Amino acid sequence: MKETPPPVTLRRTPAAALVTASPLLVWYAQEARAYSLVVLLCTVAFWQLARARRAVPGAVSWWAVAAALALTAHYVAVFPVAVEAALLLWWRRDRAVGLAVAAVGVVGVALIPLIVTQRGNALANEGAARPLRAVAE
């Protein structure tokens, strides 16, 4: 016998309206969009790392895909990806791991010119220099 879902209460609707119309949350969503993607991709990479530790077929390849995408989303992903790569090389010393780590390394090296270019870009660094109080005023 199927259970029916509980009815939507009227208490949730005003809360959803407040969150949807909140200027602060809209601003944060615009500013933090790259970070949420990095968190998602690093989480997937960590999940695949755990699967690779148990020698699940294809996990190393999927780790390489998730790690490379995390690096392309934001350069701060180099820290968890480097730790994961070192752990993979420590745990498993086979050809698949070497190729996966090398492929992620190539992606990281290919992104260095972009990082150097964005470092000198005033528009890319504009949001980081302003405190939240200044934006809200």
CSV table of N, CA and C in Angstrom, one decimal:
chain,number,residue,atom,x,y,z
A,1,MET,N,0.8,-1.2,0.0
A,1,MET,CA,0.0,0.0,0.0
A,1,MET,C,0.9,1.3,0.0
A,2,LYS,N,0.6,2.2,-0.9
A,2,LYS,CA,1.4,3.4,-1.0
A,2,LYS,C,1.0,4.4,0.1
A,3,GLU,N,2.0,5.1,0.6
A,3,GLU,CA,1.7,6.1,1.6
A,3,GLU,C,1.6,7.4,0.8
A,4,THR,N,0.7,8.3,1.2
A,4,THR,CA,0.6,9.6,0.6
A,4,THR,C,1.5,10.6,1.3
A,5,PRO,N,2.1,11.4,0.5
A,5,PRO,CA,3.0,12.4,1.1
A,5,PRO,C,2.3,13.4,2.0
A,6,PRO,N,2.9,14.0,3.0
A,6,PRO,CA,2.2,14.9,3.8
A,6,PRO,C,1.9,16.2,3.1
A,7,PRO,N,0.8,16.8,3.4
A,7,PRO,CA,0.4,18.1,2.7
A,7,PRO,C,1.4,19.2,2.9
A,8,VAL,N,1.5,20.1,2.0
A,8,VAL,CA,2.4,21.2,2.2
A,8,VAL,C,1.7,22.2,3.1
A,9,THR,N,2.4,22.6,4.2
A,9,THR,CA,1.8,23.5,5.1
A,9,THR,C,2.0,24.9,4.7
A,10,LEU,N,1.1,25.8,5.2
A,10,LEU,CA,1.2,27.2,4.8
A,10,LEU,C,2.4,27.9,5.5
A,11,ARG,N,3.0,27.2,6.5
A,11,ARG,CA,4.1,27.9,7.2
A,11,ARG,C,5.4,27.9,6.3
A,12,ARG,N,5.5,27.0,5.3
A,12,ARG,CA,6.6,26.9,4.5
A,12,ARG,C,6.6,27.9,3.4
A,13,THR,N,5.4,28.3,2.9
A,13,THR,CA,5.3,29.3,1.8
A,13,THR,C,5.9,30.6,2.1
A,14,PRO,N,5.6,31.3,3.3
A,14,PRO,CA,6.2,32.6,3.5
A,14,PRO,C,7.7,32.5,3.7
A,15,ALA,N,8.2,31.4,4.3
A,15,ALA,CA,9.7,31.2,4.4
A,15,ALA,C,10.3,31.1,3.0
A,16,ALA,N,9.7,30.4,2.1
A,16,ALA,CA,10.2,30.2,0.8
A,16,ALA,C,10.2,31.6,0.0
A,17,ALA,N,9.1,32.3,0.3
A,17,ALA,CA,9.0,33.7,-0.4
A,17,ALA,C,10.1,34.6,0.2
A,18,LEU,N,10.4,34.6,1.5
A,18,LEU,CA,11.4,35.4,2.0
A,18,LEU,C,12.8,35.0,1.5
A,19,VAL,N,13.1,33.8,1.4
A,19,VAL,CA,14.4,33.3,0.9
A,19,VAL,C,14.5,33.7,-0.6
A,20,THR,N,13.5,33.5,-1.4
A,20,THR,CA,13.5,33.8,-2.8
A,20,THR,C,13.7,35.3,-3.1
A,21,ALA,N,13.1,36.1,-2.2
A,21,ALA,CA,13.2,37.6,-2.5
A,21,ALA,C,14.2,38.3,-1.7
A,22,SER,N,15.0,37.6,-0.9
A,22,SER,CA,16.0,38.3,-0.1
A,22,SER,C,17.2,38.8,-1.0
A,23,PRO,N,17.4,40.1,-1.0
A,23,PRO,CA,18.5,40.6,-1.8
A,23,PRO,C,19.9,40.1,-1.4
A,24,LEU,N,20.1,39.9,-0.1
A,24,LEU,CA,21.4,39.4,0.4
A,24,LEU,C,21.6,38.0,-0.2
A,25,LEU,N,20.6,37.1,-0.1
A,25,LEU,CA,20.8,35.8,-0.6
A,25,LEU,C,21.0,35.7,-2.2
A,26,VAL,N,20.3,36.6,-2.8
A,26,VAL,CA,20.5,36.7,-4.3
A,26,VAL,C,21.9,37.2,-4.6
A,27,TRP,N,22.4,38.2,-3.9
A,27,TRP,CA,23.7,38.6,-4.1
A,27,TRP,C,24.7,37.5,-3.8
A,28,TYR,N,24.5,36.8,-2.7
A,28,TYR,CA,25.5,35.7,-2.3
A,28,TYR,C,25.4,34.6,-3.4
A,29,ALA,N,24.2,34.3,-3.9
A,29,ALA,CA,24.1,33.2,-4.9
A,29,ALA,C,24.9,33.6,-6.2
A,30,GLN,N,24.9,34.9,-6.5
A,30,GLN,CA,25.6,35.3,-7.7
A,30,GLN,C,27.1,35.3,-7.4
A,31,GLU,N,27.6,35.7,-6.2
A,31,GLU,CA,29.0,35.7,-5.9
A,31,GLU,C,29.6,34.3,-5.7
A,32,ALA,N,28.8,33.4,-5.1
A,32,ALA,CA,29.3,32.2,-4.7
A,32,ALA,C,29.0,31.0,-5.7
A,33,ARG,N,28.6,31.3,-6.9
A,33,ARG,CA,28.2,30.2,-7.8
A,33,ARG,C,29.4,29.3,-8.1
A,34,ALA,N,30.6,29.9,-8.3
A,34,ALA,CA,31.7,29.0,-8.6
A,34,ALA,C,32.1,28.2,-7.4
A,35,TYR,N,32.0,28.7,-6.2
A,35,TYR,CA,32.4,27.9,-5.1
A,35,TYR,C,31.5,26.7,-4.9
A,36,SER,N,30.2,26.9,-5.1
A,36,SER,CA,29.3,25.7,-4.9
A,36,SER,C,29.6,24.6,-5.9
A,37,LEU,N,30.0,25.0,-7.1
A,37,LEU,CA,30.4,24.0,-8.2
A,37,LEU,C,31.7,23.3,-7.8
A,38,VAL,N,32.6,24.1,-7.2
A,38,VAL,CA,33.9,23.5,-6.7
A,38,VAL,C,33.6,22.5,-5.6
A,39,VAL,N,32.7,22.9,-4.7
A,39,VAL,CA,32.4,21.9,-3.6
A,39,VAL,C,31.8,20.7,-4.1
A,40,LEU,N,30.9,20.8,-5.1
A,40,LEU,CA,30.2,19.6,-5.7
A,40,LEU,C,31.3,18.8,-6.4
A,41,LEU,N,32.1,19.3,-7.2
A,41,LEU,CA,33.1,18.5,-7.9
A,41,LEU,C,34.2,17.9,-7.0
A,42,CYS,N,34.6,18.7,-6.0
A,42,CYS,CA,35.5,18.1,-5.0
A,42,CYS,C,34.9,17.0,-4.2
A,43,THR,N,33.6,17.1,-4.0
A,43,THR,CA,32.9,16.0,-3.3
A,43,THR,C,32.8,14.8,-4.1
A,44,VAL,N,32.5,14.9,-5.4
A,44,VAL,CA,32.5,13.8,-6.3
A,44,VAL,C,33.9,13.2,-6.5
A,45,ALA,N,34.9,14.0,-6.5
A,45,ALA,CA,36.3,13.5,-6.6
A,45,ALA,C,36.6,12.7,-5.4
A,46,PHE,N,36.2,13.2,-4.2
A,46,PHE,CA,36.5,12.5,-3.0
A,46,PHE,C,35.8,11.2,-2.9
A,47,TRP,N,34.6,11.2,-3.4
A,47,TRP,CA,33.8,9.9,-3.5
A,47,TRP,C,34.5,8.9,-4.4
A,48,GLN,N,34.9,9.4,-5.5
A,48,GLN,CA,35.6,8.5,-6.4
A,48,GLN,C,37.0,8.0,-5.9
A,49,LEU,N,37.6,8.9,-5.1
A,49,LEU,CA,38.8,8.5,-4.4
A,49,LEU,C,38.6,7.3,-3.4
A,50,ALA,N,37.5,7.4,-2.7
A,50,ALA,CA,37.1,6.3,-1.8
A,50,ALA,C,36.8,5.1,-2.6
A,51,ARG,N,36.2,5.2,-3.7
A,51,ARG,CA,35.9,4.0,-4.5
A,51,ARG,C,37.2,3.5,-5.1
A,52,ALA,N,38.1,4.3,-5.5
A,52,ALA,CA,39.4,3.8,-6.0
A,52,ALA,C,40.2,3.1,-5.0
A,53,ARG,N,40.1,3.6,-3.7
A,53,ARG,CA,40.8,2.9,-2.6
A,53,ARG,C,40.3,1.4,-2.5
A,54,ARG,N,39.0,1.2,-2.8
A,54,ARG,CA,38.5,-0.1,-2.7
A,54,ARG,C,38.6,-0.9,-4.0
A,55,ALA,N,39.3,-0.3,-5.0
A,55,ALA,CA,39.6,-0.9,-6.3
A,55,ALA,C,38.4,-1.1,-7.1
A,56,VAL,N,37.4,-0.2,-7.1
A,56,VAL,CA,36.2,-0.3,-7.9
A,56,VAL,C,36.6,0.0,-9.3
A,57,PRO,N,36.2,-0.8,-10.3
A,57,PRO,CA,36.6,-0.5,-11.7
A,57,PRO,C,36.1,0.8,-12.2
A,58,GLY,N,36.9,1.6,-12.8
A,58,GLY,CA,36.6,2.9,-13.4
A,58,GLY,C,36.6,4.0,-12.4
A,59,ALA,N,36.8,3.8,-11.2
A,59,ALA,CA,36.8,4.9,-10.2
A,59,ALA,C,38.0,5.9,-10.4
A,60,VAL,N,39.1,5.3,-10.8
A,60,VAL,CA,40.3,6.2,-11.0
A,60,VAL,C,40.0,7.2,-12.2
A,61,SER,N,39.4,6.7,-13.2
A,61,SER,CA,39.0,7.5,-14.4
A,61,SER,C,38.0,8.6,-14.0
A,62,TRP,N,37.0,8.2,-13.2
A,62,TRP,CA,36.0,9.2,-12.8
A,62,TRP,C,36.6,10.2,-11.9
A,63,TRP,N,37.6,9.8,-11.0
A,63,TRP,CA,38.2,10.7,-10.2
A,63,TRP,C,39.0,11.7,-11.0
A,64,ALA,N,39.7,11.3,-12.0
A,64,ALA,CA,40.4,12.2,-12.9
A,64,ALA,C,39.5,13.2,-13.6
A,65,VAL,N,38.3,12.8,-14.0
A,65,VAL,CA,37.4,13.7,-14.6
A,65,VAL,C,36.9,14.7,-13.6
A,66,ALA,N,36.5,14.3,-12.4
A,66,ALA,CA,35.9,15.2,-11.4
A,66,ALA,C,37.0,16.1,-10.9
A,67,ALA,N,38.2,15.7,-10.8
A,67,ALA,CA,39.3,16.5,-10.3
A,67,ALA,C,39.7,17.6,-11.4
A,68,ALA,N,39.7,17.1,-12.6
A,68,ALA,CA,40.1,18.1,-13.7
A,68,ALA,C,39.0,19.2,-13.8
A,69,LEU,N,37.7,18.8,-13.7
A,69,LEU,CA,36.6,19.7,-13.8
A,69,LEU,C,36.7,20.7,-12.6
A,70,ALA,N,37.0,20.1,-11.4
A,70,ALA,CA,37.1,21.0,-10.2
A,70,ALA,C,38.2,22.1,-10.4
A,71,LEU,N,39.3,21.7,-11.0
A,71,LEU,CA,40.4,22.6,-11.3
A,71,LEU,C,40.0,23.7,-12.3
A,72,THR,N,39.2,23.3,-13.3
A,72,THR,CA,38.7,24.3,-14.2
A,72,THR,C,37.6,25.2,-13.7
A,73,ALA,N,36.9,24.7,-12.6
A,73,ALA,CA,35.9,25.6,-12.0
A,73,ALA,C,36.5,26.7,-11.2
A,74,HIS,N,37.6,26.4,-10.4
A,74,HIS,CA,38.2,27.4,-9.6
A,74,HIS,C,39.6,26.9,-9.2
A,75,TYR,N,40.6,27.7,-9.2
A,75,TYR,CA,41.9,27.3,-8.9
A,75,TYR,C,42.2,26.9,-7.5
A,76,VAL,N,41.3,27.3,-6.6
A,76,VAL,CA,41.4,26.9,-5.2
A,76,VAL,C,41.2,25.4,-5.0
A,77,ALA,N,40.7,24.7,-6.0
A,77,ALA,CA,40.5,23.2,-5.9
A,77,ALA,C,41.8,22.5,-6.0
A,78,VAL,N,42.9,23.2,-6.3
A,78,VAL,CA,44.2,22.5,-6.4
A,78,VAL,C,44.6,21.9,-5.0
A,79,PHE,N,44.1,22.5,-3.9
A,79,PHE,CA,44.5,22.0,-2.6
A,79,PHE,C,43.9,20.6,-2.3
A,80,PRO,N,42.6,20.4,-2.4
A,80,PRO,CA,42.1,19.0,-2.2
A,80,PRO,C,42.5,18.1,-3.3
A,81,VAL,N,42.6,18.6,-4.6
A,81,VAL,CA,43.0,17.7,-5.7
A,81,VAL,C,44.4,17.2,-5.5
A,82,ALA,N,45.3,18.0,-5.0
A,82,ALA,CA,46.7,17.6,-4.8
A,82,ALA,C,46.8,16.6,-3.7
A,83,VAL,N,46.0,16.8,-2.6
A,83,VAL,CA,46.1,15.8,-1.6
A,83,VAL,C,45.5,14.5,-2.0
A,84,GLU,N,44.4,14.5,-2.8
A,84,GLU,CA,43.8,13.3,-3.3
A,84,GLU,C,44.8,12.6,-4.3
A,85,ALA,N,45.4,13.3,-5.1
A,85,ALA,CA,46.4,12.7,-6.0
A,85,ALA,C,47.5,12.0,-5.3
A,86,ALA,N,48.0,12.7,-4.2
A,86,ALA,CA,49.1,12.1,-3.4
A,86,ALA,C,48.6,10.8,-2.7
A,87,LEU,N,47.4,10.8,-2.2
A,87,LEU,CA,46.8,9.7,-1.6
A,87,LEU,C,46.7,8.5,-2.6
A,88,LEU,N,46.2,8.8,-3.8
A,88,LEU,CA,46.0,7.8,-4.8
A,88,LEU,C,47.4,7.2,-5.2
A,89,LEU,N,48.4,8.0,-5.3
A,89,LEU,CA,49.7,7.5,-5.6
A,89,LEU,C,50.3,6.7,-4.5
A,90,TRP,N,49.9,7.1,-3.3
A,90,TRP,CA,50.4,6.3,-2.1
A,90,TRP,C,49.7,5.0,-2.0
A,91,TRP,N,48.4,4.9,-2.2
A,91,TRP,CA,47.7,3.7,-2.0
A,91,TRP,C,47.9,2.7,-3.2
A,92,ARG,N,47.8,3.2,-4.4
A,92,ARG,CA,47.9,2.3,-5.6
A,92,ARG,C,49.0,2.8,-6.5
A,93,ARG,N,49.8,2.0,-6.9
A,93,ARG,CA,50.9,2.3,-7.8
A,93,ARG,C,50.8,1.6,-9.0
A,94,ASP,N,49.8,1.8,-9.8
A,94,ASP,CA,49.6,1.1,-11.0
A,94,ASP,C,49.5,2.1,-12.2
A,95,ARG,N,49.5,1.6,-13.4
A,95,ARG,CA,49.5,2.5,-14.5
A,95,ARG,C,48.3,3.4,-14.6
A,96,ALA,N,47.1,2.9,-14.3
A,96,ALA,CA,45.9,3.7,-14.4
A,96,ALA,C,46.0,4.9,-13.4
A,97,VAL,N,46.5,4.8,-12.3
A,97,VAL,CA,46.6,5.9,-11.3
A,97,VAL,C,47.6,6.9,-11.8
A,98,GLY,N,48.7,6.4,-12.3
A,98,GLY,CA,49.8,7.3,-12.9
A,98,GLY,C,49.2,8.1,-14.0
A,99,LEU,N,48.5,7.5,-14.9
A,99,LEU,CA,47.9,8.2,-16.1
A,99,LEU,C,46.9,9.2,-15.6
A,100,ALA,N,46.0,8.8,-14.6
A,100,ALA,CA,45.0,9.8,-14.2
A,100,ALA,C,45.6,11.0,-13.5
A,101,VAL,N,46.6,10.8,-12.6
A,101,VAL,CA,47.2,11.9,-12.0
A,101,VAL,C,48.0,12.8,-13.0
A,102,ALA,N,48.6,12.2,-14.0
A,102,ALA,CA,49.3,12.9,-15.0
A,102,ALA,C,48.3,13.8,-15.8
A,103,ALA,N,47.1,13.2,-16.1
A,103,ALA,CA,46.1,13.9,-16.9
A,103,ALA,C,45.6,15.1,-16.1
A,104,VAL,N,45.4,14.9,-14.8
A,104,VAL,CA,44.9,16.1,-14.0
A,104,VAL,C,46.0,17.1,-13.9
A,105,GLY,N,47.3,16.6,-13.8
A,105,GLY,CA,48.4,17.6,-13.7
A,105,GLY,C,48.5,18.4,-15.0
A,106,VAL,N,48.3,17.8,-16.1
A,106,VAL,CA,48.3,18.5,-17.4
A,106,VAL,C,47.2,19.6,-17.4
A,107,VAL,N,46.0,19.2,-16.9
A,107,VAL,CA,45.0,20.2,-16.9
A,107,VAL,C,45.4,21.4,-16.0
A,108,GLY,N,46.0,21.1,-14.8
A,108,GLY,CA,46.4,22.1,-13.9
A,108,GLY,C,47.5,23.0,-14.5
A,109,VAL,N,48.4,22.4,-15.2
A,109,VAL,CA,49.5,23.2,-15.8
A,109,VAL,C,48.9,24.1,-17.0
A,110,ALA,N,47.9,23.5,-17.7
A,110,ALA,CA,47.3,24.3,-18.8
A,110,ALA,C,46.6,25.5,-18.3
A,111,LEU,N,46.1,25.5,-17.0
A,111,LEU,CA,45.4,26.6,-16.5
A,111,LEU,C,46.3,27.7,-15.9
A,112,ILE,N,47.5,27.5,-15.8
A,112,ILE,CA,48.4,28.5,-15.2
A,112,ILE,C,48.4,29.8,-16.0
A,113,PRO,N,48.4,29.9,-17.3
A,113,PRO,CA,48.3,31.2,-18.0
A,113,PRO,C,47.0,31.9,-17.7
A,114,LEU,N,45.9,31.2,-17.5
A,114,LEU,CA,44.7,31.8,-17.2
A,114,LEU,C,44.7,32.4,-15.8
A,115,ILE,N,45.3,31.7,-14.8
A,115,ILE,CA,45.5,32.2,-13.5
A,115,ILE,C,46.3,33.5,-13.5
A,116,VAL,N,47.4,33.5,-14.2
A,116,VAL,CA,48.3,34.7,-14.3
A,116,VAL,C,47.5,35.9,-14.9
A,117,THR,N,46.8,35.6,-15.9
A,117,THR,CA,46.0,36.7,-16.6
A,117,THR,C,44.9,37.2,-15.7
A,118,GLN,N,44.2,36.4,-14.9
A,118,GLN,CA,43.2,36.9,-14.1
A,118,GLN,C,43.7,37.5,-12.8
A,119,ARG,N,44.9,37.2,-12.4
A,119,ARG,CA,45.5,37.8,-11.3
A,119,ARG,C,45.7,39.3,-11.4
A,120,GLY,N,46.0,39.8,-12.6
A,120,GLY,CA,46.2,41.2,-12.9
A,120,GLY,C,44.9,41.9,-13.4
A,121,ASN,N,43.8,41.2,-13.4
A,121,ASN,CA,42.5,41.7,-13.9
A,121,ASN,C,41.8,42.4,-12.7
A,122,ALA,N,41.5,43.7,-12.8
A,122,ALA,CA,40.9,44.4,-11.7
A,122,ALA,C,39.4,43.9,-11.6
A,123,LEU,N,38.7,43.6,-12.7
A,123,LEU,CA,37.3,43.2,-12.6
A,123,LEU,C,37.2,41.8,-11.9
A,124,ALA,N,38.1,41.0,-12.1
A,124,ALA,CA,38.0,39.6,-11.5
A,124,ALA,C,38.2,39.7,-10.0
A,125,ASN,N,39.0,40.7,-9.5
A,125,ASN,CA,39.3,40.8,-8.1
A,125,ASN,C,38.4,41.9,-7.4
A,126,GLU,N,37.4,42.5,-8.1
A,126,GLU,CA,36.6,43.5,-7.6
A,126,GLU,C,35.8,43.0,-6.4
A,127,GLY,N,35.1,41.9,-6.5
A,127,GLY,CA,34.2,41.4,-5.5
A,127,GLY,C,35.0,41.0,-4.3
A,128,ALA,N,36.2,40.5,-4.4
A,128,ALA,CA,36.9,40.0,-3.3
A,128,ALA,C,37.4,41.2,-2.4
A,129,ALA,N,37.6,42.3,-2.9
A,129,ALA,CA,38.1,43.4,-2.2
A,129,ALA,C,37.1,44.2,-1.4
A,130,ARG,N,35.8,44.0,-1.7
A,130,ARG,CA,34.8,44.7,-1.0
A,130,ARG,C,34.2,43.9,0.1
A,131,PRO,N,34.1,44.5,1.3
A,131,PRO,CA,33.4,43.7,2.4
A,131,PRO,C,31.9,43.7,2.1
A,132,LEU,N,31.2,42.7,2.8
A,132,LEU,CA,29.8,42.6,2.6
A,132,LEU,C,29.0,43.8,3.0
A,133,ARG,N,29.5,44.5,4.0
A,133,ARG,CA,28.8,45.7,4.5
A,133,ARG,C,28.8,46.8,3.4
A,134,ALA,N,29.8,46.9,2.7
A,134,ALA,CA,29.9,47.9,1.6
A,134,ALA,C,28.9,47.6,0.5
A,135,VAL,N,28.7,46.3,0.2
A,135,VAL,CA,27.8,45.9,-0.9
A,135,VAL,C,26.4,46.1,-0.4
A,136,ALA,N,26.1,45.9,0.8
A,136,ALA,CA,24.7,46.0,1.3
A,136,ALA,C,24.2,47.5,1.4
A,137,GLU,N,25.2,48.4,1.5
A,137,GLU,CA,24.8,49.8,1.6
A,137,GLU,C,24.5,50.5,0.3
